[in-house]
mmCIF file of C-alpha atoms in Angstrom:
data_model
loop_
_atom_site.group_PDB
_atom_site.id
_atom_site.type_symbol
_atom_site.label_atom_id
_atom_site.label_comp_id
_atom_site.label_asym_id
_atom_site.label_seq_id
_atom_site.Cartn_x
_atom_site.Cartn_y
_atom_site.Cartn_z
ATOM 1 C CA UNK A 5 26.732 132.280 -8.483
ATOM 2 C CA UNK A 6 24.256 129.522 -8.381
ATOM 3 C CA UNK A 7 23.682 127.571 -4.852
ATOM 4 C CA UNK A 8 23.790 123.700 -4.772
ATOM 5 C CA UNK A 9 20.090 123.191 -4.974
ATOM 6 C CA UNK A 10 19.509 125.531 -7.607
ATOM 7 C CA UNK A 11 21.982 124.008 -9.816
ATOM 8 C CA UNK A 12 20.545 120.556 -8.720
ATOM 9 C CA UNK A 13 17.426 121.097 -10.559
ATOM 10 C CA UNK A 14 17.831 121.683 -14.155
ATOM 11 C CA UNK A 15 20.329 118.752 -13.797
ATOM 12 C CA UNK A 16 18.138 116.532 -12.761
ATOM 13 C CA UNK A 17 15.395 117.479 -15.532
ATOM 14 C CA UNK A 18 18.234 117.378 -18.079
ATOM 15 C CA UNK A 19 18.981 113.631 -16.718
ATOM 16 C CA UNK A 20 15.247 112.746 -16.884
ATOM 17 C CA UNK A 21 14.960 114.047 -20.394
ATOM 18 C CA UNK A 22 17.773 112.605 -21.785
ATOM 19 C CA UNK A 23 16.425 109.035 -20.533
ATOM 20 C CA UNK A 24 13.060 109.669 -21.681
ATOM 21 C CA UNK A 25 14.199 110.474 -25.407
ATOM 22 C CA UNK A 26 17.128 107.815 -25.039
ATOM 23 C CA UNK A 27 15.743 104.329 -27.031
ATOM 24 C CA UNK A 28 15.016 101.618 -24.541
ATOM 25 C CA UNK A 29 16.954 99.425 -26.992
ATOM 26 C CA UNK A 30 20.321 99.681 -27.553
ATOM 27 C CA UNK A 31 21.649 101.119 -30.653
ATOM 28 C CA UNK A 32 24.011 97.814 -31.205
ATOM 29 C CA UNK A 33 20.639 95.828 -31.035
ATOM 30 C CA UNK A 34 19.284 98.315 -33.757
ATOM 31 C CA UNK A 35 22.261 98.267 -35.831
ATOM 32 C CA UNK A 36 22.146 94.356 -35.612
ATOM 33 C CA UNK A 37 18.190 94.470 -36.865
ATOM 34 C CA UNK A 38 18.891 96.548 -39.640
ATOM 35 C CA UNK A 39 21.749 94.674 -41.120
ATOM 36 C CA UNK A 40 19.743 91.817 -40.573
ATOM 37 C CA UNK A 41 16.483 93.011 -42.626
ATOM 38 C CA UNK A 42 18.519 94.778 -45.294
ATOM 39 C CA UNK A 43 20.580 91.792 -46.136
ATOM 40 C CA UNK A 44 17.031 89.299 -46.607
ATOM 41 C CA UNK A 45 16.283 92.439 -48.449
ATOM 42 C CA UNK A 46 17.674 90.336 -51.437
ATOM 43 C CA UNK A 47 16.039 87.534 -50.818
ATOM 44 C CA UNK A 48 12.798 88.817 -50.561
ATOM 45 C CA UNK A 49 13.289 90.429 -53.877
ATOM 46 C CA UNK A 50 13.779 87.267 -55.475
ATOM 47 C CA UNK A 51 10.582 85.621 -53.840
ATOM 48 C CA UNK A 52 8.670 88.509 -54.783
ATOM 49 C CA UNK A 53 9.956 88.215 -58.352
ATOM 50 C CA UNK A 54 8.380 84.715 -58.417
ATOM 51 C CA UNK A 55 4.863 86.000 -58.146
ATOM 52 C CA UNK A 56 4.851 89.142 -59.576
ATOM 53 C CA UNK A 57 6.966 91.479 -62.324
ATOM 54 C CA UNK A 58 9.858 93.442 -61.135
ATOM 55 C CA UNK A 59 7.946 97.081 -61.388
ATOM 56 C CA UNK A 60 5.106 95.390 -59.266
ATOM 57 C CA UNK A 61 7.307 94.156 -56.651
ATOM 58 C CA UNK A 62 9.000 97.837 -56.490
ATOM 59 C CA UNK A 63 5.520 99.673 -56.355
ATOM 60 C CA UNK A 64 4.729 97.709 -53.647
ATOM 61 C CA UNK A 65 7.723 98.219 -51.916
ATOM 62 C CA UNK A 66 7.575 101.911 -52.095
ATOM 63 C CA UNK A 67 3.869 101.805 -50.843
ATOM 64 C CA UNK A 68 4.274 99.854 -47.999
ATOM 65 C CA UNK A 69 7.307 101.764 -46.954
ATOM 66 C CA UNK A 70 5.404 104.779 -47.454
ATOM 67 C CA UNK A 71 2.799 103.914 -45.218
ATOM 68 C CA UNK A 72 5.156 103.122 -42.306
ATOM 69 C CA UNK A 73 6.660 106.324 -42.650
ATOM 70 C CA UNK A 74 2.928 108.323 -42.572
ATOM 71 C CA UNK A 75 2.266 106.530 -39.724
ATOM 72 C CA UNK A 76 5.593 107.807 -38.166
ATOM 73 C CA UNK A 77 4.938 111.150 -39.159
ATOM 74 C CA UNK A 78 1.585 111.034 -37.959
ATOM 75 C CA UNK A 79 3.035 109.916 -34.416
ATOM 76 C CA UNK A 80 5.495 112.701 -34.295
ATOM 77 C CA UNK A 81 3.164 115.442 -35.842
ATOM 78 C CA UNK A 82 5.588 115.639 -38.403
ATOM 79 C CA UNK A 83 4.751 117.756 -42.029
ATOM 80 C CA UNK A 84 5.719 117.411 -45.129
ATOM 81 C CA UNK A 85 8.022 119.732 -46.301
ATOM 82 C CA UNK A 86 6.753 123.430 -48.246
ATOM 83 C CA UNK A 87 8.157 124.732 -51.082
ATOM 84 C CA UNK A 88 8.141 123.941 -55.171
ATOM 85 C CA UNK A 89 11.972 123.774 -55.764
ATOM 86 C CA UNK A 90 12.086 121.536 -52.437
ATOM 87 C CA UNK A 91 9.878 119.223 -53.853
ATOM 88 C CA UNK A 92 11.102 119.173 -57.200
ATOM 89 C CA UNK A 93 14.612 118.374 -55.621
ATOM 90 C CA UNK A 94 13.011 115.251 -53.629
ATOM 91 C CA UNK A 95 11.563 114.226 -57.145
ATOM 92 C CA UNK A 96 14.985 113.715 -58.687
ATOM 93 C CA UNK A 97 16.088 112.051 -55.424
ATOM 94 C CA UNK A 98 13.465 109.838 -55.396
ATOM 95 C CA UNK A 99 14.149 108.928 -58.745
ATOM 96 C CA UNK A 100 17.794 107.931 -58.172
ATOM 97 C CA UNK A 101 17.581 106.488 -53.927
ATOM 98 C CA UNK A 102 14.406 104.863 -54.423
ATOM 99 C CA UNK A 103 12.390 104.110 -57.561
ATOM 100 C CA UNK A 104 15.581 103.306 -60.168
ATOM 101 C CA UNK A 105 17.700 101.248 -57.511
ATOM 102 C CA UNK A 106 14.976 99.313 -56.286
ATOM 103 C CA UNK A 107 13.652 98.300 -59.818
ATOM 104 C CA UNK A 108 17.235 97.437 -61.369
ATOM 105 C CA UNK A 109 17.484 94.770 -58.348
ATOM 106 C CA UNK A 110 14.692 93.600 -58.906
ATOM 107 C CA UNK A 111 14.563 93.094 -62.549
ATOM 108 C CA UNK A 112 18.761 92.414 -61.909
ATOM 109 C CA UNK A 113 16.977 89.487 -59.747
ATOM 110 C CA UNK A 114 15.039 87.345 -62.623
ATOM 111 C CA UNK A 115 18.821 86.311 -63.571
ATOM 112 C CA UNK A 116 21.163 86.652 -61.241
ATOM 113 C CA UNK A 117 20.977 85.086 -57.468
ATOM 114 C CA UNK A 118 20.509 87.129 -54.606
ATOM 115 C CA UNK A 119 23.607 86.287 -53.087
ATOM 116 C CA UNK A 120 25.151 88.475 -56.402
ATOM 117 C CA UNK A 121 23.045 91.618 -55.814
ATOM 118 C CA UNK A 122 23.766 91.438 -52.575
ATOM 119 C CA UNK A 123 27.313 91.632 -52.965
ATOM 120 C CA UNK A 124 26.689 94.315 -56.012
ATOM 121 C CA UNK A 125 25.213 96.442 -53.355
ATOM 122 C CA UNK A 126 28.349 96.876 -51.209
ATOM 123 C CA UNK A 127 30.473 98.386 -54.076
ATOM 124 C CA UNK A 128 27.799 101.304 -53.309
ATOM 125 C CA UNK A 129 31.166 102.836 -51.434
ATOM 126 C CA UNK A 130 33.385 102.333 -54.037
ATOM 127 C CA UNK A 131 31.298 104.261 -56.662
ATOM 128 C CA UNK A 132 30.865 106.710 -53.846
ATOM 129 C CA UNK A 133 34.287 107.339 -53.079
ATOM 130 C CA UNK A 134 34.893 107.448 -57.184
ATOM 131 C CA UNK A 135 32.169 109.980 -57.372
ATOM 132 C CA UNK A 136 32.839 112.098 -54.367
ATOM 133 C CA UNK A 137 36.871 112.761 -55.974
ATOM 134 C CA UNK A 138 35.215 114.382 -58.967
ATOM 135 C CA UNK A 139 31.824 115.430 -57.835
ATOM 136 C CA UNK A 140 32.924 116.992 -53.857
ATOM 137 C CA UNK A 141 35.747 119.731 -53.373
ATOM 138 C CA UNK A 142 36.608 118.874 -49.999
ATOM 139 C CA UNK A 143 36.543 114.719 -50.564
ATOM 140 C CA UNK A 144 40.446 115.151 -50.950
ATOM 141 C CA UNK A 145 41.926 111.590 -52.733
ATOM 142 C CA UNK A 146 44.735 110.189 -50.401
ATOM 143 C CA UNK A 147 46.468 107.400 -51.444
ATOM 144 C CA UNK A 148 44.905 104.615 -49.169
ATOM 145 C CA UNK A 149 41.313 105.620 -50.330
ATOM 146 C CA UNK A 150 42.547 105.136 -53.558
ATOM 147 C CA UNK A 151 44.045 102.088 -52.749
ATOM 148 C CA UNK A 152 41.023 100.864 -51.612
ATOM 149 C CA UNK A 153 39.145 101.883 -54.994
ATOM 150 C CA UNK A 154 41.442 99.910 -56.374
ATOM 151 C CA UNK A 155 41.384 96.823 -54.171
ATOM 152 C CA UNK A 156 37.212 97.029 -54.285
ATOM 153 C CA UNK A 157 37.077 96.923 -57.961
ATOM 154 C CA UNK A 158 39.430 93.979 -57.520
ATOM 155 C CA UNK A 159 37.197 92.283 -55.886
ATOM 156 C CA UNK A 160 34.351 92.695 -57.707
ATOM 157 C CA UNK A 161 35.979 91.344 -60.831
ATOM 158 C CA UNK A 162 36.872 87.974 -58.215
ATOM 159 C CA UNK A 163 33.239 87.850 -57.614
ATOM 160 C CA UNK A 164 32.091 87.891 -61.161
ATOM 161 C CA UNK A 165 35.137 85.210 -62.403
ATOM 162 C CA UNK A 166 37.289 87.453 -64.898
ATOM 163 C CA UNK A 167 39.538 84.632 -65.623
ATOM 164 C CA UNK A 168 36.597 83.090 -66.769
ATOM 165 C CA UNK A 169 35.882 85.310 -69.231
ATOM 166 C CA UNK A 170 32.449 86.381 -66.734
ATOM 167 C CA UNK A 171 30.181 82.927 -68.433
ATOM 168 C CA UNK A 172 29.583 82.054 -65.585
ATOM 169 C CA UNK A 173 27.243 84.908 -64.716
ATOM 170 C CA UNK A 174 24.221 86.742 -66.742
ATOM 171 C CA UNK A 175 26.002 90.093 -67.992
ATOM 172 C CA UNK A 176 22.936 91.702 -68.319
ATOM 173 C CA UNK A 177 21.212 91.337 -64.692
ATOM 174 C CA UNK A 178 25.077 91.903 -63.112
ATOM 175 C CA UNK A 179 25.234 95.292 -65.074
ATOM 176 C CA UNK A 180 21.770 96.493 -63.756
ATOM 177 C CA UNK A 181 22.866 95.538 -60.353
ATOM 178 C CA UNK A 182 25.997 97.265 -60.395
ATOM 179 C CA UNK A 183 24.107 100.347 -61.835
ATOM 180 C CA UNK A 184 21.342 100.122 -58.923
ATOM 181 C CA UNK A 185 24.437 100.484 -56.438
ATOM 182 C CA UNK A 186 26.055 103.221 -58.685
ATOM 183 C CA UNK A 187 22.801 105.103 -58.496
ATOM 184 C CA UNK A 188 22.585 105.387 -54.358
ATOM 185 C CA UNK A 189 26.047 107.806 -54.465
ATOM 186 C CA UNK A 190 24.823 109.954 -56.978
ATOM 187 C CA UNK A 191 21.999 110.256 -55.167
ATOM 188 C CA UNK A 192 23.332 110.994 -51.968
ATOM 189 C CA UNK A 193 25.690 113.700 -53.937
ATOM 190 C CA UNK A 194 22.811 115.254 -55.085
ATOM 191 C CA UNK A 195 20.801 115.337 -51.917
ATOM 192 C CA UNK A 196 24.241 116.624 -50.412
ATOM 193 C CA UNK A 197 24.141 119.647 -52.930
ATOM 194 C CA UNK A 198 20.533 120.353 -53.054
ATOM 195 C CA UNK A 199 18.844 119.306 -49.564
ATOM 196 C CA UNK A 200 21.504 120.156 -47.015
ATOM 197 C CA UNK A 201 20.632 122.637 -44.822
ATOM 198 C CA UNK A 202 16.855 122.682 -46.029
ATOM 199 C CA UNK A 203 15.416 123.349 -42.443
ATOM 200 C CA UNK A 204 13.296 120.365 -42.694
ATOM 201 C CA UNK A 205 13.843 117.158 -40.668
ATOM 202 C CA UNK A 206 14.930 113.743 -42.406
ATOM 203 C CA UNK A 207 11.676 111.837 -41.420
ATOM 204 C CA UNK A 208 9.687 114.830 -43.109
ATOM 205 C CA UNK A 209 12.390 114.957 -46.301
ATOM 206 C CA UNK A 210 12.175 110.590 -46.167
ATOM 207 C CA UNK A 211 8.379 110.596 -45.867
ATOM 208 C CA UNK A 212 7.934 113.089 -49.233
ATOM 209 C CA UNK A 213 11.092 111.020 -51.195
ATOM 210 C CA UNK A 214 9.356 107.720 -50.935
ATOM 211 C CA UNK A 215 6.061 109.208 -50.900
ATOM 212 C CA UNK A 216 7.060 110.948 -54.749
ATOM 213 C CA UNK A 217 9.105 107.523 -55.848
ATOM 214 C CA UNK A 218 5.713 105.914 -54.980
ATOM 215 C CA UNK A 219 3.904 107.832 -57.068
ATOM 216 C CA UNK A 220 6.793 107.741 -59.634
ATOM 217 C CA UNK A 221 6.657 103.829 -60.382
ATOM 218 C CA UNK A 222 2.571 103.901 -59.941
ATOM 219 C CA UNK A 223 3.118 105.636 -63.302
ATOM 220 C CA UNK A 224 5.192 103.799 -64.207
ATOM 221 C CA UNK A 225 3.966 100.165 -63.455
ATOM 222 C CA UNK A 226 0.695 100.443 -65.809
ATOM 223 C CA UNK A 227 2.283 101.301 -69.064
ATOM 224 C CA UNK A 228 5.144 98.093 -68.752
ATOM 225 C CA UNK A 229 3.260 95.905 -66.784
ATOM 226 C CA UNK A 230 -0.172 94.173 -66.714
ATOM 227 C CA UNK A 231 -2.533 93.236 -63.802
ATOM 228 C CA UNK A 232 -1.693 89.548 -62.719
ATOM 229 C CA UNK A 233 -4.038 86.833 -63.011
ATOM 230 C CA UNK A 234 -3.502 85.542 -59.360
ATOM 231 C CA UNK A 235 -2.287 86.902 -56.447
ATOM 232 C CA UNK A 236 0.648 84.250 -54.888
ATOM 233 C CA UNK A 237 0.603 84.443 -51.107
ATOM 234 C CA UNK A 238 4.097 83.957 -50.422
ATOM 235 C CA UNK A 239 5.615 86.595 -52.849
ATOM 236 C CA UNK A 240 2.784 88.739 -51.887
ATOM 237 C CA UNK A 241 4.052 88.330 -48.252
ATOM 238 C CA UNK A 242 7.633 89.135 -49.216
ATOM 239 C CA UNK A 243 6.143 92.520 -50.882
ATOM 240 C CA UNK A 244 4.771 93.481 -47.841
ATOM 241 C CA UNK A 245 8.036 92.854 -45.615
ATOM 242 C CA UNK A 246 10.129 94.292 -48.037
ATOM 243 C CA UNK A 247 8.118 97.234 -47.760
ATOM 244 C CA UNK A 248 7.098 97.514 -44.754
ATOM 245 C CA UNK A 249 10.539 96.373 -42.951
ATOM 246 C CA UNK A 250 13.031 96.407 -45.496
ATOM 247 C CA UNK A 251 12.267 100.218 -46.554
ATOM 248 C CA UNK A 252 9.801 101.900 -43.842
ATOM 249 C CA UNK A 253 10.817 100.625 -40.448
ATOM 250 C CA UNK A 254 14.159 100.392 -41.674
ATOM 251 C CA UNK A 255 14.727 103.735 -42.557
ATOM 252 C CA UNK A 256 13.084 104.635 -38.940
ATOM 253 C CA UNK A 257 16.050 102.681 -37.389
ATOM 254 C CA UNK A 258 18.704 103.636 -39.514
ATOM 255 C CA UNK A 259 18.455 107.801 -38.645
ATOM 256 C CA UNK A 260 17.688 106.833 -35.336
ATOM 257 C CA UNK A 261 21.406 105.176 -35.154
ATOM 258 C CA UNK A 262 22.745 108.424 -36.903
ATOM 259 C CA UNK A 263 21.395 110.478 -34.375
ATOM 260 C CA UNK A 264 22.730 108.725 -31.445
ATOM 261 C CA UNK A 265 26.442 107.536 -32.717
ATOM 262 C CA UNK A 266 26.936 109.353 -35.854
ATOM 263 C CA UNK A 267 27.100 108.590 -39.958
ATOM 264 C CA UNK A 268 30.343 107.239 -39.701
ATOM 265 C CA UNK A 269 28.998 104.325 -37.839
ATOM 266 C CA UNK A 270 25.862 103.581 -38.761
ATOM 267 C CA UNK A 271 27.489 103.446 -42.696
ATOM 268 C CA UNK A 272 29.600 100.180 -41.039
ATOM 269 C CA UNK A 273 25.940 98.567 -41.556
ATOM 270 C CA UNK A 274 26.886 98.050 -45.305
ATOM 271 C CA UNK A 275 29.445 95.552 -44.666
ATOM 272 C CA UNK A 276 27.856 93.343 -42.854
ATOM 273 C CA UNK A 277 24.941 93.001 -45.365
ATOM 274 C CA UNK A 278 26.726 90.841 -47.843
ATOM 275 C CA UNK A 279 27.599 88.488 -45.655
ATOM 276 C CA UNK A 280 23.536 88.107 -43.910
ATOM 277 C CA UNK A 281 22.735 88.181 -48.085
ATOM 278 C CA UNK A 282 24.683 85.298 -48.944
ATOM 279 C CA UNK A 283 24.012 83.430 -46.030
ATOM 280 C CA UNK A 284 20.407 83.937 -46.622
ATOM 281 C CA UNK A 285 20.438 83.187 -50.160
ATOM 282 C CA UNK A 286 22.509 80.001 -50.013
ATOM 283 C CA UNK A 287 20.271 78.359 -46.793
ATOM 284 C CA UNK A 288 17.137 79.324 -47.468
ATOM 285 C CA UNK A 289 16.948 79.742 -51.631
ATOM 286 C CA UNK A 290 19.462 77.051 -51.722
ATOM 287 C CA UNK A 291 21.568 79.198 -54.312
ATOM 288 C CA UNK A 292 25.305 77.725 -55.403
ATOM 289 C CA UNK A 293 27.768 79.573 -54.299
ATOM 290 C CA UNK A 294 31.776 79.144 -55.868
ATOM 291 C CA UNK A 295 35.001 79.853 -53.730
ATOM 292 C CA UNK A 296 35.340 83.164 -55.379
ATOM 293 C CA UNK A 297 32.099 84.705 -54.340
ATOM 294 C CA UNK A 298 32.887 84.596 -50.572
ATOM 295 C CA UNK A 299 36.906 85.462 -51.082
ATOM 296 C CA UNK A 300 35.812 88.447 -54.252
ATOM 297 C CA UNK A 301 33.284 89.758 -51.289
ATOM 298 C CA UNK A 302 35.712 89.886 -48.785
ATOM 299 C CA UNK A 303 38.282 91.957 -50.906
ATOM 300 C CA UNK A 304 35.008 94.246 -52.096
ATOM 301 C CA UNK A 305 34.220 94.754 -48.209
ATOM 302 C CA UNK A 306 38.164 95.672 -47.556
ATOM 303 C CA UNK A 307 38.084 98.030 -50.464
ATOM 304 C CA UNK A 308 34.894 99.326 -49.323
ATOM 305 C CA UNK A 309 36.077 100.358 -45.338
ATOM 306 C CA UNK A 310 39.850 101.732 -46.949
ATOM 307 C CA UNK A 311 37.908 104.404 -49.109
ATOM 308 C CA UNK A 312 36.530 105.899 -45.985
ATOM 309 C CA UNK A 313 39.061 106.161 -44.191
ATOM 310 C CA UNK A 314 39.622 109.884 -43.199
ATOM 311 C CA UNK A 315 42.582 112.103 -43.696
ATOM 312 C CA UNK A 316 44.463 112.842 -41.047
ATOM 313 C CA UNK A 317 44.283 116.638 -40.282
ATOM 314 C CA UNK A 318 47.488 118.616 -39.863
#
């Protein structure tokens, strides 16, 4: 039986650690920054479109945001991760988290507003929730998820005018949109099936993903693209903050956020995007926007947060 004062101590130490590794920012004020820089995420993709090809603008989002994340792992004395068949698992997930998505926006972006591929981005749930029924065992369909599958696809055809017969829109930037946002859950299934329970942390698995989709689209870049004659300041600028902010630092923030109060919400991050897209895209770009892009992304974002909704258990 311990006395007062020796069970007094390790308390106290426990306290003092807990504060010292606690953020000095609140996670609402983190969760608030990251919706923020993911939603100009869009909009920055279109600037840097307007200097430099689509492949360019995604190599030099990768790089940037591979930097940031050295320099984290640098901090923390972190390592990147050992093993062949780890590595060659990070290479497909680069492929289908980083280096596709990020490319189909931004060649999605030469036609379509940014206020669209924002909006394309939050049916990332839906396809997830699709996915998951076929792809996961335990993702059990109940009839409000599917209800909400329903109700997001809804909305997406509101967004892109179906009674219009979709001429309002460029088919072919929508489609690679939608694709870049179907890409993210099969990634994440595959991650799920491969990388879970690899023994290495997520800033070390991060750090070698964008790292290899770095490297990925520096091969790629050369043979479809050609050195530009100038180099634009302003789309050069929005490069290095989509980098640098949009993908580094915010990938920093967002598994800090998971570790203090959980996936379930930090994923609430994704509806709010949309709305800081639009908003963007429409004061600052000065980009049109119809009655049924706001009211298509609210029933997308409704659809969205019914999929995860969780079974109850018995």
């Amino acid at each position: 039986m311990t006395t007062a004062t020796g069970a007094s101590r390790p308390s106290t130490r426990t306290t003092a650690t807990a504060e010292r590794r606690r953020p000095s920012v609140g996670w609402r004020v983190r969760f608030g920054f990251l919706a923020l820089i993911w939603g100009f995420s869009f909009l920055l993709i279109k600037v840097g479109t307007e200097g430099y090809a689509p492949f360019q603008v995604t190599f030099g989002r990768l790089l940037f945001g591979t930097a940031v994340l050295a320099v984290a792992m640098a901090v923390k004395r972190e390592r990147l991760p050992r093993g062949a068949r780890t590595w060659g698992h990070l290479a497909v997930a680069a492929l289908l988290l980083n280096a596709l998505p990020f490319s189909l926006f931004a060649y999605a972006e030469l036609t379509i507003p940014s206020t669209l591929a924002g909006i394309c981005n939050a049916t990332s749930p839906l396809w997830g929730m699709a996915l998951s029924l076929v792809a996961l065992s335990e993702d059990r369909p109940t009839r409000v998820r599917v209800a909400g599958l329903g109700l997001g696809f809804l909305g997406v055809l509101t967004v892109l005018g179906a009674w219009q017969g979709f001429r309002s829109l460029d088919a072919s930037g929508t489609a690679m949109a939608l694709l870049a946002s179907l890409s993210y859950p099969i990634g994440w299934i595959y991650v799920r099936r491969t990388l879970a329970g690899s023994g290495h942390s997520n800033l070390s698995l991060t750090g070698a993903q964008l790292l290899l989709a770095t490297v990925q689209l520096a091969i790629v870049t050369p043979l479809f693209t050609s050195l530009p004659a100038g180099f634009p300041v302003l789309p050069l600028l929005a490069i290095v903050a989509l980098g640098a902010l949009g993908t580094g630092l915010a990938m920093l923030v967002q598994y800090g956020i998971v570790a203090e109060v959980g996936p379930t919400t930090a994923q609430m991050v994704t509806y709010f995007i949309p709305v800081i897209a639009t908003a963007a895209g429409v004061a600052i770009l000065g980009e049109s926007l119809t009655w049924s892009t706001p009211v298509g992304a609210v029933i997308v974002l409704a659809g969205a947060a019914l999929t995860q909704v969780k079974p109850r258990r018995r």
